Amino acid sequence: MKTSLRLGLIALLSVPALAGPAFAQSQIRIGLAEDPDVLDPTLARTYVGRIVFSSICDKLFDIDEKLSVVPQLALSHDTSADGKTVTIKLRPGVKFHDGEALDAEAAKFSIDRHRTMQGSFRRGELSQVASVEVVDPLTIRINLKTPFSPLIAQLTDRSGMMVSPKAAKEAGDKFGQKPVCAGPYKFVERVQQDRIVVERFTDYWDKANVSIDRITYVPIADSTVRLANLKSGQLDLIERALATDLKDIRSTRGLKVATAYELGYQGLTINVGKGEAAKGPLGSDARVRQALEAAIDREALVQVVFNGEFKPGNQWVNPDNAFYQKSIPVPKRDVAKAKKLLADAGVKLPVPVDLMVPNNPETRQVAEVMQAMAAEAGFDIKIRVTEFATSLKEAEAGNYQAYILAWSGRTDPDGNIHSFASTGAPNNYSAYSNAVVDAALVEARTKNAMADRMAAYQKAASQLSKDLPIVYLYHRLVIIAHRDRLEGYRQMPDGLVRVVGLKVKG
């Protein structure tokens, strides 16, 4: 029996059967490509975690289909003339899942927790916040060290998620085991690598738009198995269906598909400064990294692995983004150039590369295609398949040379680059440090005019394209497939699965 079929049958047998009409009317199951990391918005990093958070933790602001900022827990914001003070009015009558009121004191607590808590991955996103003041019971004032144009965009994601001060203080660093927020659903239980269950919060501020009683998130790493469970009715929606399955999904009766190009990128992160692994040829010599990039044919990679559905790219935003630097286009493959760069670097061939790869079928195939391409130029890539959460820990520790790592993207380009390329930033797994890039990224943060920000990002992109701590590869078409009994699904540009407004035909 083929492995994929065998796994599919195992998954189908292991997912409990739906419990009749009552279940169909009030509960849904969503298949995730990985198991999320900690369910604490301050400490979390994973894309699938953001999907779960979208049901349990509302934010101060959200986005619409056109990437415009819209109110969520906040009603409005106002920025002072000097750009250093932002005043935010909160929505009245909002409660956390434990019944506590979401007021200005709670909002201040949440933002301060994001920016000061030990281990916070929001710290870099809010690094320009000097202080948060309570103006009145429903108004906060954020004082900035310098003008910070990405602030409101940051508050449309985890930095803007509000947590119950009472629950957070009582739980401490264990808050992620039972998160208490102010979203449409409240946390019920989690069984690692098996399920996360949430149920409708009856005191939700927008409860008229919430009709499904219970949601179960089921991590299933194998894309074929996820799709098989969707077809059989064991799942109602799956995220990140394979591009190669698009034709099958569209032709299957009872299934629908929603797509959007991601705001983020898929890339090859290279360890250039963390531990012994960074001291090899790849980490210590930019010419070797340039050779590796020259050996890769991005267009062919996208065609072979994704049926041409994804966009080749070489920057932290995709080529259709207004902030893309057209003066630095996607380079073509050039094996002769790659060989010359390796010769100039004086390295012994073949150049060994430890490539850490998260365990999912598409990423493994990407690694195999790059392995074959790079071999022609003089690289010996050894693929090390690693469970996703474990791979993040390995990257933090510097136990890798190269790492295929995705970033789901943020509405403002700062969210795709500052935390990854600034010296000492939380997501700078490369341990990259360059004064020119640091200064350019700070400049882009403190300017509001598009032309000024573009000029600053041009400086950063020019230097990064030489140093290559990250070799950007392509930008995904986010593919969400669901059963047609789900009505009202809308796909936003951030790629997340939103459950408010969803209904089940019964």
Coordinates of C-alpha atoms in Angstrom, one line a residue:
M1 CA 0.0 0.0 0.0
K2 CA 1.4 3.5 -0.8
T3 CA 2.5 5.5 2.2
S4 CA 0.3 8.5 1.5
L5 CA -2.8 6.2 1.2
R6 CA -1.9 4.3 4.3
L7 CA -1.5 7.6 6.3
G8 CA -4.7 8.9 4.9
L9 CA -6.6 5.8 6.1
I10 CA -5.0 6.0 9.5
A11 CA -6.0 9.6 9.8
L12 CA -9.5 8.9 8.7
L13 CA -9.8 6.2 11.2
S14 CA -8.3 8.3 14.0
V15 CA -10.6 11.3 13.6
P16 CA -13.8 10.7 15.6
A17 CA -16.9 10.5 13.5
L18 CA -19.2 13.5 13.5
A19 CA -22.0 13.1 15.9
G20 CA -25.1 13.7 13.7
P21 CA -27.1 16.7 12.7
A22 CA -26.6 18.7 16.0
F23 CA -22.8 18.6 15.4
A24 CA -23.2 19.7 11.8
Q25 CA -25.2 22.7 12.8
S26 CA -22.9 24.0 15.6
Q27 CA -19.4 22.6 15.3
I28 CA -16.6 22.6 12.8
R29 CA -13.2 21.0 12.5
I30 CA -10.2 22.9 10.9
G31 CA -7.1 21.1 9.7
L32 CA -3.8 22.8 10.4
A33 CA -0.5 22.0 8.7
E34 CA 1.4 22.1 12.0
D35 CA 0.8 22.1 15.7
P36 CA 1.0 25.7 17.0
D37 CA 3.6 26.7 19.5
V38 CA 2.6 28.3 22.8
L39 CA -0.9 29.9 22.8
D40 CA 0.4 33.1 24.4
P41 CA 0.3 36.0 21.9
T42 CA 3.3 37.6 23.6
L43 CA 5.5 34.5 23.3
A44 CA 4.1 32.9 20.1
R45 CA 5.8 32.7 16.7
T46 CA 4.0 30.3 14.4
Y47 CA 1.6 31.0 11.5
V48 CA -0.8 28.3 12.6
G49 CA -0.8 29.9 16.1
R50 CA -2.0 33.1 14.5
I51 CA -4.9 31.1 12.9
V52 CA -5.9 29.8 16.4
F53 CA -5.5 33.3 17.9
S54 CA -7.9 34.8 15.3
S55 CA -10.7 32.9 17.1
I56 CA -9.7 33.5 20.7
C57 CA -7.8 36.8 20.9
D58 CA -9.2 40.0 19.3
K59 CA -6.8 42.8 18.5
L60 CA -7.0 46.6 18.8
F61 CA -7.3 46.8 15.0
D62 CA -7.8 44.4 12.1
I63 CA -7.5 44.7 8.3
D64 CA -9.9 44.4 5.4
E65 CA -9.6 42.8 2.0
K66 CA -7.7 45.9 0.7
L67 CA -5.2 45.9 3.6
S68 CA -6.9 49.0 5.2
V69 CA -6.9 49.2 8.9
V70 CA -10.3 48.8 10.5
P71 CA -11.4 48.9 14.2
Q72 CA -11.7 45.8 16.3
L73 CA -11.3 46.3 20.1
A74 CA -10.4 49.9 19.4
L75 CA -12.8 52.4 17.9
S76 CA -10.3 55.0 16.6
H77 CA -6.8 56.3 16.8
D78 CA -5.2 59.8 16.4
T79 CA -1.5 60.6 15.9
S80 CA 0.0 63.9 17.0
A81 CA 1.6 66.3 14.6
D82 CA 5.1 65.3 15.6
G83 CA 4.3 61.6 15.1
K84 CA 5.4 60.7 18.7
T85 CA 2.0 60.3 20.4
V86 CA -0.8 58.0 19.4
T87 CA -4.2 58.2 21.2
I88 CA -6.5 55.2 21.0
K89 CA -10.1 55.1 21.9
L90 CA -11.4 51.6 23.1
R91 CA -14.7 50.0 22.3
P92 CA -17.0 50.1 25.4
G93 CA -18.6 47.1 26.9
V94 CA -15.9 44.5 25.9
K95 CA -15.3 41.6 28.3
F96 CA -12.5 39.1 28.6
H97 CA -13.4 35.4 28.7
D98 CA -13.1 35.5 32.5
G99 CA -15.7 38.2 32.8
E100 CA -13.1 41.0 33.5
A101 CA -13.7 44.3 31.6
L102 CA -11.4 45.3 28.8
D103 CA -10.7 48.9 29.8
A104 CA -7.7 51.3 29.4
E105 CA -5.9 49.7 32.3
A106 CA -6.2 46.3 30.7
A107 CA -5.0 47.6 27.3
K108 CA -2.0 49.3 28.9
F109 CA -1.2 46.0 30.8
S110 CA -1.4 44.0 27.5
I111 CA 0.9 46.4 25.5
D112 CA 3.4 46.7 28.4
R113 CA 3.4 42.9 28.7
H114 CA 4.1 42.5 25.0
R115 CA 7.0 44.9 25.1
T116 CA 8.7 44.0 28.4
M117 CA 8.0 40.4 29.3
Q118 CA 11.0 38.1 29.3
G119 CA 11.1 36.1 26.0
S120 CA 8.6 38.3 24.3
F121 CA 8.6 38.1 20.5
R122 CA 6.6 41.3 20.4
R123 CA 9.4 43.3 21.9
G124 CA 11.0 44.2 18.6
E125 CA 7.6 45.1 17.1
L126 CA 7.0 47.6 19.9
S127 CA 10.6 48.7 20.5
Q128 CA 9.8 52.3 19.7
V129 CA 7.1 52.5 22.5
A130 CA 8.4 54.6 25.4
S131 CA 5.4 54.3 27.6
V132 CA 1.6 53.7 27.7
E133 CA -0.7 56.0 29.7
V134 CA -4.3 55.7 30.8
V135 CA -6.1 58.9 29.8
D136 CA -9.6 57.8 30.9
P137 CA -11.3 54.5 31.4
L138 CA -11.6 53.9 27.6
T139 CA -8.6 55.8 26.3
I140 CA -4.9 55.1 26.2
R141 CA -2.0 57.2 25.0
I142 CA 1.1 55.5 23.5
N143 CA 4.2 57.7 23.7
L144 CA 6.9 56.9 21.2
K145 CA 10.6 57.3 21.4
T146 CA 10.6 58.5 17.7
P147 CA 7.9 58.6 15.1
F148 CA 7.0 55.0 14.2
S149 CA 4.9 54.6 11.1
P150 CA 4.3 50.8 11.4
L151 CA 2.7 51.1 14.9
I152 CA -1.0 50.7 13.9
A153 CA -0.1 47.9 11.5
Q154 CA 1.7 46.1 14.4
L155 CA -1.5 46.4 16.4
T156 CA -3.5 44.5 13.8
D157 CA -1.5 41.4 14.8
R158 CA -0.3 39.8 18.0
S159 CA 1.1 43.0 19.4
G160 CA -2.5 44.3 19.4
M161 CA -4.0 41.3 21.1
M162 CA -5.4 42.0 24.5
V163 CA -5.1 39.5 27.4
S164 CA -6.9 39.5 30.7
P165 CA -4.6 41.1 33.3
K166 CA -6.1 39.0 36.1
A167 CA -5.5 35.7 34.2
A168 CA -2.1 36.7 33.0
K169 CA -0.9 37.7 36.5
E170 CA -2.2 34.5 38.0
A171 CA -0.7 32.2 35.4
G172 CA 2.6 34.0 34.8
D173 CA 4.6 32.2 32.1
K174 CA 2.0 29.4 32.1
F175 CA -0.6 31.7 30.5
G176 CA -0.3 30.0 27.2
Q177 CA -1.6 26.8 28.6
K178 CA -5.0 28.4 29.2
P179 CA -5.1 31.7 27.4
V180 CA -7.8 34.2 28.4
C181 CA -8.5 36.9 25.8
A182 CA -11.4 38.9 24.4
G183 CA -12.1 37.0 21.1
P184 CA -15.3 35.4 19.8
Y185 CA -14.3 32.0 21.2
K186 CA -12.8 30.9 24.5
F187 CA -10.2 28.3 25.1
V188 CA -11.4 24.8 26.2
E189 CA -8.6 22.4 25.9
R190 CA -5.4 21.4 24.1
V191 CA -3.9 18.0 23.5
Q192 CA -0.4 18.5 21.9
Q193 CA -0.2 17.2 18.4
D194 CA -3.9 16.2 18.5
R195 CA -6.3 19.0 18.9
I196 CA -7.1 22.5 20.2
V197 CA -10.8 23.1 21.2
V198 CA -12.5 26.5 21.6
E199 CA -16.1 27.3 22.2
R200 CA -18.3 30.3 21.5
F201 CA -18.0 33.2 24.1
T202 CA -21.6 34.2 24.9
D203 CA -20.5 37.7 26.1
Y204 CA -18.5 38.6 23.0
W205 CA -18.9 42.2 21.9
D206 CA -19.9 41.2 18.3
K207 CA -21.8 38.0 19.2
A208 CA -24.5 38.6 16.5
N209 CA -21.9 37.6 13.9
V210 CA -20.8 34.4 15.7
S211 CA -23.0 31.4 15.0
I212 CA -20.8 28.3 15.3
D213 CA -20.7 26.9 18.8
R214 CA -17.5 25.0 18.9
I215 CA -14.3 24.8 16.8
T216 CA -11.7 22.0 16.9
Y217 CA -8.3 22.7 15.3
V218 CA -6.6 19.4 14.2
P219 CA -2.9 19.5 13.3
I220 CA -2.2 17.1 10.4
A221 CA 1.2 17.7 8.8
D222 CA 0.6 15.6 5.7
S223 CA -1.2 17.7 3.1
T224 CA -2.6 14.6 1.4
V225 CA -4.1 13.4 4.6
R226 CA -5.6 16.8 5.4
L227 CA -7.3 16.9 2.0
A228 CA -8.5 13.3 2.3
N229 CA -10.1 14.2 5.7
L230 CA -11.7 17.2 4.1
K231 CA -13.2 15.2 1.2
S232 CA -14.5 12.6 3.7
G233 CA -16.2 15.2 5.8
Q234 CA -14.0 14.6 8.9
L235 CA -12.7 18.2 8.4
D236 CA -14.7 21.2 7.3
L237 CA -11.8 23.5 6.3
I238 CA -8.0 23.0 5.7
E239 CA -5.4 25.7 5.5
R240 CA -2.4 25.6 3.0
A241 CA -3.8 23.0 0.6
L242 CA -1.1 22.1 -2.0
A243 CA -0.9 24.1 -5.2
T244 CA -0.7 20.7 -7.0
D245 CA -4.1 19.8 -5.6
L246 CA -5.9 22.9 -6.8
K247 CA -7.4 21.3 -9.9
D248 CA -8.6 18.3 -7.8
I249 CA -10.2 20.6 -5.2
R250 CA -12.0 22.7 -7.7
S251 CA -13.4 19.7 -9.5
T252 CA -14.6 17.9 -6.3
R253 CA -18.2 18.3 -5.6
G254 CA -19.0 19.8 -2.2
L255 CA -15.6 21.6 -1.9
K256 CA -14.8 25.3 -2.4
V257 CA -11.5 27.1 -2.5
A258 CA -10.3 30.6 -1.5
T259 CA -6.9 32.0 -2.4
A260 CA -4.7 35.1 -1.8
Y261 CA -1.1 35.8 -2.3
E262 CA 0.7 36.0 1.0
L263 CA 2.1 39.2 2.5
G264 CA 5.2 37.3 3.5
Y265 CA 7.8 35.2 1.9
Q266 CA 9.4 31.7 1.7
G267 CA 13.2 31.8 2.1
L268 CA 16.4 30.2 3.0
T269 CA 17.7 31.6 6.3
I270 CA 21.5 31.2 6.6
N271 CA 23.4 31.2 9.9
V272 CA 26.1 33.9 9.6
G273 CA 26.9 34.6 13.2
K274 CA 25.6 32.1 15.8
G275 CA 27.9 29.4 17.1
E276 CA 30.2 26.9 15.4
A277 CA 27.7 26.2 12.6
A278 CA 28.2 29.8 11.3
K279 CA 32.0 29.3 10.9
G280 CA 31.8 27.1 7.8
P281 CA 32.2 28.5 4.3
L282 CA 28.5 29.3 3.8
G283 CA 28.1 31.3 7.0
S284 CA 31.5 33.1 7.0
D285 CA 31.8 34.2 3.3
A286 CA 29.2 36.2 1.4
R287 CA 30.6 35.0 -1.9
V288 CA 29.6 31.4 -1.0
R289 CA 26.1 32.6 -0.2
Q290 CA 26.0 34.5 -3.5
A291 CA 27.1 31.3 -5.3
L292 CA 24.3 29.4 -3.7
E293 CA 21.7 32.0 -4.8
A294 CA 23.2 32.0 -8.3
A295 CA 22.8 28.2 -8.4
I296 CA 19.0 28.4 -7.7
D297 CA 16.5 28.8 -10.5
R298 CA 13.5 30.3 -8.7
E299 CA 11.2 30.2 -11.7
A300 CA 11.9 26.5 -12.3
L301 CA 11.5 25.8 -8.6
V302 CA 8.0 27.3 -8.6
Q303 CA 7.0 25.5 -11.8
V304 CA 8.3 22.1 -10.6
V305 CA 7.0 22.1 -7.0
F306 CA 3.9 24.4 -7.3
N307 CA 2.7 24.1 -10.9
G308 CA 3.6 27.7 -11.4
E309 CA 1.0 29.0 -8.9
F310 CA 3.5 30.8 -6.6
K311 CA 5.5 34.0 -7.3
P312 CA 9.3 33.9 -7.5
G313 CA 10.8 36.6 -5.3
N314 CA 14.1 38.0 -4.0
Q315 CA 12.9 40.4 -1.3
W316 CA 10.9 40.5 1.9
V317 CA 7.8 41.7 0.0
N318 CA 6.5 40.1 -3.3
P319 CA 7.1 41.8 -6.7
D320 CA 3.5 43.1 -6.8
N321 CA 3.9 45.0 -3.5
A322 CA 4.2 48.8 -3.6
F323 CA 7.4 48.5 -1.5
Y324 CA 9.2 46.1 -3.8
Q325 CA 12.5 47.5 -5.1
K326 CA 12.3 47.2 -8.8
S327 CA 15.9 48.2 -9.2
I328 CA 16.9 44.8 -7.6
P329 CA 14.9 42.3 -9.7
V330 CA 14.7 38.5 -9.2
P331 CA 18.1 37.2 -10.5
K332 CA 18.3 34.4 -13.1
R333 CA 20.1 31.2 -12.5
D334 CA 23.8 31.4 -13.4
V335 CA 25.8 28.3 -12.7
A336 CA 29.0 29.7 -14.2
K337 CA 28.8 32.7 -11.9
A338 CA 28.2 30.4 -9.0
K339 CA 31.3 28.3 -9.8
K340 CA 33.4 31.5 -10.2
L341 CA 32.3 32.8 -6.9
L342 CA 33.3 29.6 -5.2
A343 CA 36.6 29.7 -6.9
D344 CA 37.2 33.3 -5.8
A345 CA 36.3 32.3 -2.3
G346 CA 39.0 29.5 -2.4
V347 CA 36.8 26.9 -0.8
K348 CA 37.2 23.2 -1.1
L349 CA 34.6 21.5 -3.2
P350 CA 32.0 20.3 -2.7
V351 CA 30.9 22.8 -0.1
P352 CA 29.0 21.0 2.6
V353 CA 25.7 22.5 3.8
D354 CA 23.5 21.3 6.6
L355 CA 20.0 22.3 5.5
M356 CA 17.3 22.1 8.2
V357 CA 13.8 21.6 6.7
P358 CA 10.4 21.6 8.5
N359 CA 8.6 18.4 8.0
N360 CA 6.0 18.9 5.3
P361 CA 5.8 17.5 1.8
E362 CA 6.1 20.8 -0.2
T363 CA 9.0 22.1 1.9
R364 CA 10.8 18.7 1.5
Q365 CA 10.3 18.9 -2.2
V366 CA 11.7 22.4 -2.4
A367 CA 14.7 21.3 -0.5
E368 CA 15.3 18.4 -2.9
V369 CA 15.0 20.6 -6.0
M370 CA 17.5 23.1 -4.5
Q371 CA 19.8 20.3 -3.5
A372 CA 19.9 19.1 -7.1
M373 CA 20.4 22.6 -8.5
A374 CA 23.2 23.5 -6.0
A375 CA 25.0 20.3 -6.7
E376 CA 25.7 21.4 -10.2
A377 CA 27.5 24.4 -8.9
G378 CA 29.6 22.6 -6.3
F379 CA 27.5 22.3 -3.1
D380 CA 26.8 19.2 -1.2
I381 CA 23.5 19.9 0.6
K382 CA 22.4 17.4 3.3
I383 CA 18.7 17.7 4.1
R384 CA 17.8 17.4 7.8
V385 CA 14.0 17.0 8.1
T386 CA 12.9 18.4 11.5
E387 CA 9.5 18.8 13.3
F388 CA 8.6 22.5 12.9
A389 CA 8.5 23.6 16.6
T390 CA 11.8 21.7 17.1
S391 CA 13.4 23.5 14.1
L392 CA 12.6 26.9 15.6
K393 CA 14.4 25.9 18.8
E394 CA 17.4 24.6 16.8
A395 CA 17.5 27.9 14.9
E396 CA 17.4 29.9 18.1
A397 CA 20.3 27.8 19.4
G398 CA 22.3 28.2 16.2
N399 CA 22.3 24.5 15.5
Y400 CA 22.0 24.8 11.7
Q401 CA 23.8 26.2 8.7
A402 CA 20.8 26.8 6.4
Y403 CA 17.1 26.7 7.2
I404 CA 14.0 26.8 5.0
L405 CA 11.8 29.2 6.9
A406 CA 8.6 30.9 6.0
W407 CA 7.2 34.2 7.2
S408 CA 3.4 34.7 6.8
G409 CA 3.8 38.4 6.5
R410 CA 2.5 41.7 7.9
T411 CA 0.6 44.5 6.5
D412 CA 3.5 46.9 6.8
P413 CA 6.8 45.9 5.2
D414 CA 8.6 46.7 8.5
G415 CA 7.0 43.6 9.9
N416 CA 8.7 41.4 7.3
I417 CA 12.2 42.7 7.7
H418 CA 13.1 44.6 10.9
S419 CA 12.8 41.7 13.3
F420 CA 14.8 39.4 10.9
A421 CA 17.7 41.7 9.8
S422 CA 18.3 44.2 12.6
T423 CA 21.1 43.5 15.0
G424 CA 19.9 41.5 18.0
A425 CA 16.3 41.5 16.8
P426 CA 14.1 38.6 18.2
N427 CA 13.6 36.7 14.9
N428 CA 17.2 37.3 13.6
Y429 CA 18.0 33.6 13.5
S430 CA 20.9 34.4 11.1
A431 CA 22.6 36.5 13.9
Y432 CA 23.2 39.0 11.1
S433 CA 24.5 42.5 11.9
N434 CA 25.2 45.3 9.5
A435 CA 25.3 49.0 10.5
V436 CA 24.0 50.2 7.0
V437 CA 21.0 47.9 7.2
D438 CA 20.3 48.8 10.9
A439 CA 20.3 52.5 10.0
A440 CA 18.2 52.1 6.9
L441 CA 15.5 50.1 8.7
V442 CA 15.3 52.6 11.5
E443 CA 15.0 55.4 9.0
A444 CA 12.1 53.5 7.2
R445 CA 10.3 53.2 10.6
T446 CA 10.5 56.9 11.4
K447 CA 9.3 58.3 8.1
N448 CA 5.7 58.5 6.9
A449 CA 6.1 59.6 3.3
M450 CA 6.1 56.7 0.8
A451 CA 9.1 58.1 -1.1
D452 CA 11.2 58.5 2.1
R453 CA 10.4 54.9 3.2
M454 CA 11.2 53.5 -0.3
A455 CA 14.5 55.3 -0.3
A456 CA 15.4 53.8 3.1
Y457 CA 14.4 50.3 2.0
Q458 CA 16.4 50.6 -1.2
K459 CA 19.5 51.1 1.0
A460 CA 18.6 48.0 3.1
A461 CA 17.7 45.8 0.0
S462 CA 21.0 46.7 -1.8
Q463 CA 23.1 45.6 1.2
L464 CA 21.1 42.6 2.0
S465 CA 21.2 41.4 -1.6
K466 CA 25.0 41.3 -1.2
D467 CA 25.2 39.8 2.3
L468 CA 22.3 37.3 1.9
P469 CA 21.6 36.3 5.5
I470 CA 18.2 35.3 3.9
V471 CA 17.9 34.1 0.3
Y472 CA 14.3 34.9 -0.5
L473 CA 12.8 32.4 -2.9
Y474 CA 9.1 32.7 -3.6
H475 CA 5.8 33.9 -2.3
R476 CA 2.9 31.5 -1.7
L477 CA -0.6 31.5 -3.0
V478 CA -2.4 30.8 0.3
I479 CA -5.0 28.1 -0.5
I480 CA -7.9 27.5 1.8
A481 CA -10.2 24.7 0.9
H482 CA -13.5 24.1 2.7
R483 CA -16.7 22.2 2.4
D484 CA -19.6 24.0 0.8
R485 CA -21.7 23.7 4.0
L486 CA -19.6 26.5 5.4
E487 CA -21.0 29.9 4.3
G488 CA -19.6 33.3 4.6
Y489 CA -15.9 32.5 4.4
R490 CA -13.7 35.5 3.3
Q491 CA -10.0 35.2 2.6
M492 CA -7.9 38.2 3.8
P493 CA -4.5 39.1 2.4
D494 CA -2.8 38.1 5.7
G495 CA -3.6 34.5 5.0
L496 CA -5.4 33.9 8.3
V497 CA -8.6 31.9 8.8
R498 CA -11.2 34.1 10.3
V499 CA -14.3 32.5 11.9
V500 CA -16.5 35.5 12.7
G501 CA -19.2 35.6 10.1
L502 CA -19.0 31.9 9.3
K503 CA -22.2 29.9 9.2
V504 CA -23.0 26.2 8.7
K505 CA -25.8 25.2 6.4
G506 CA -28.1 23.0 8.4

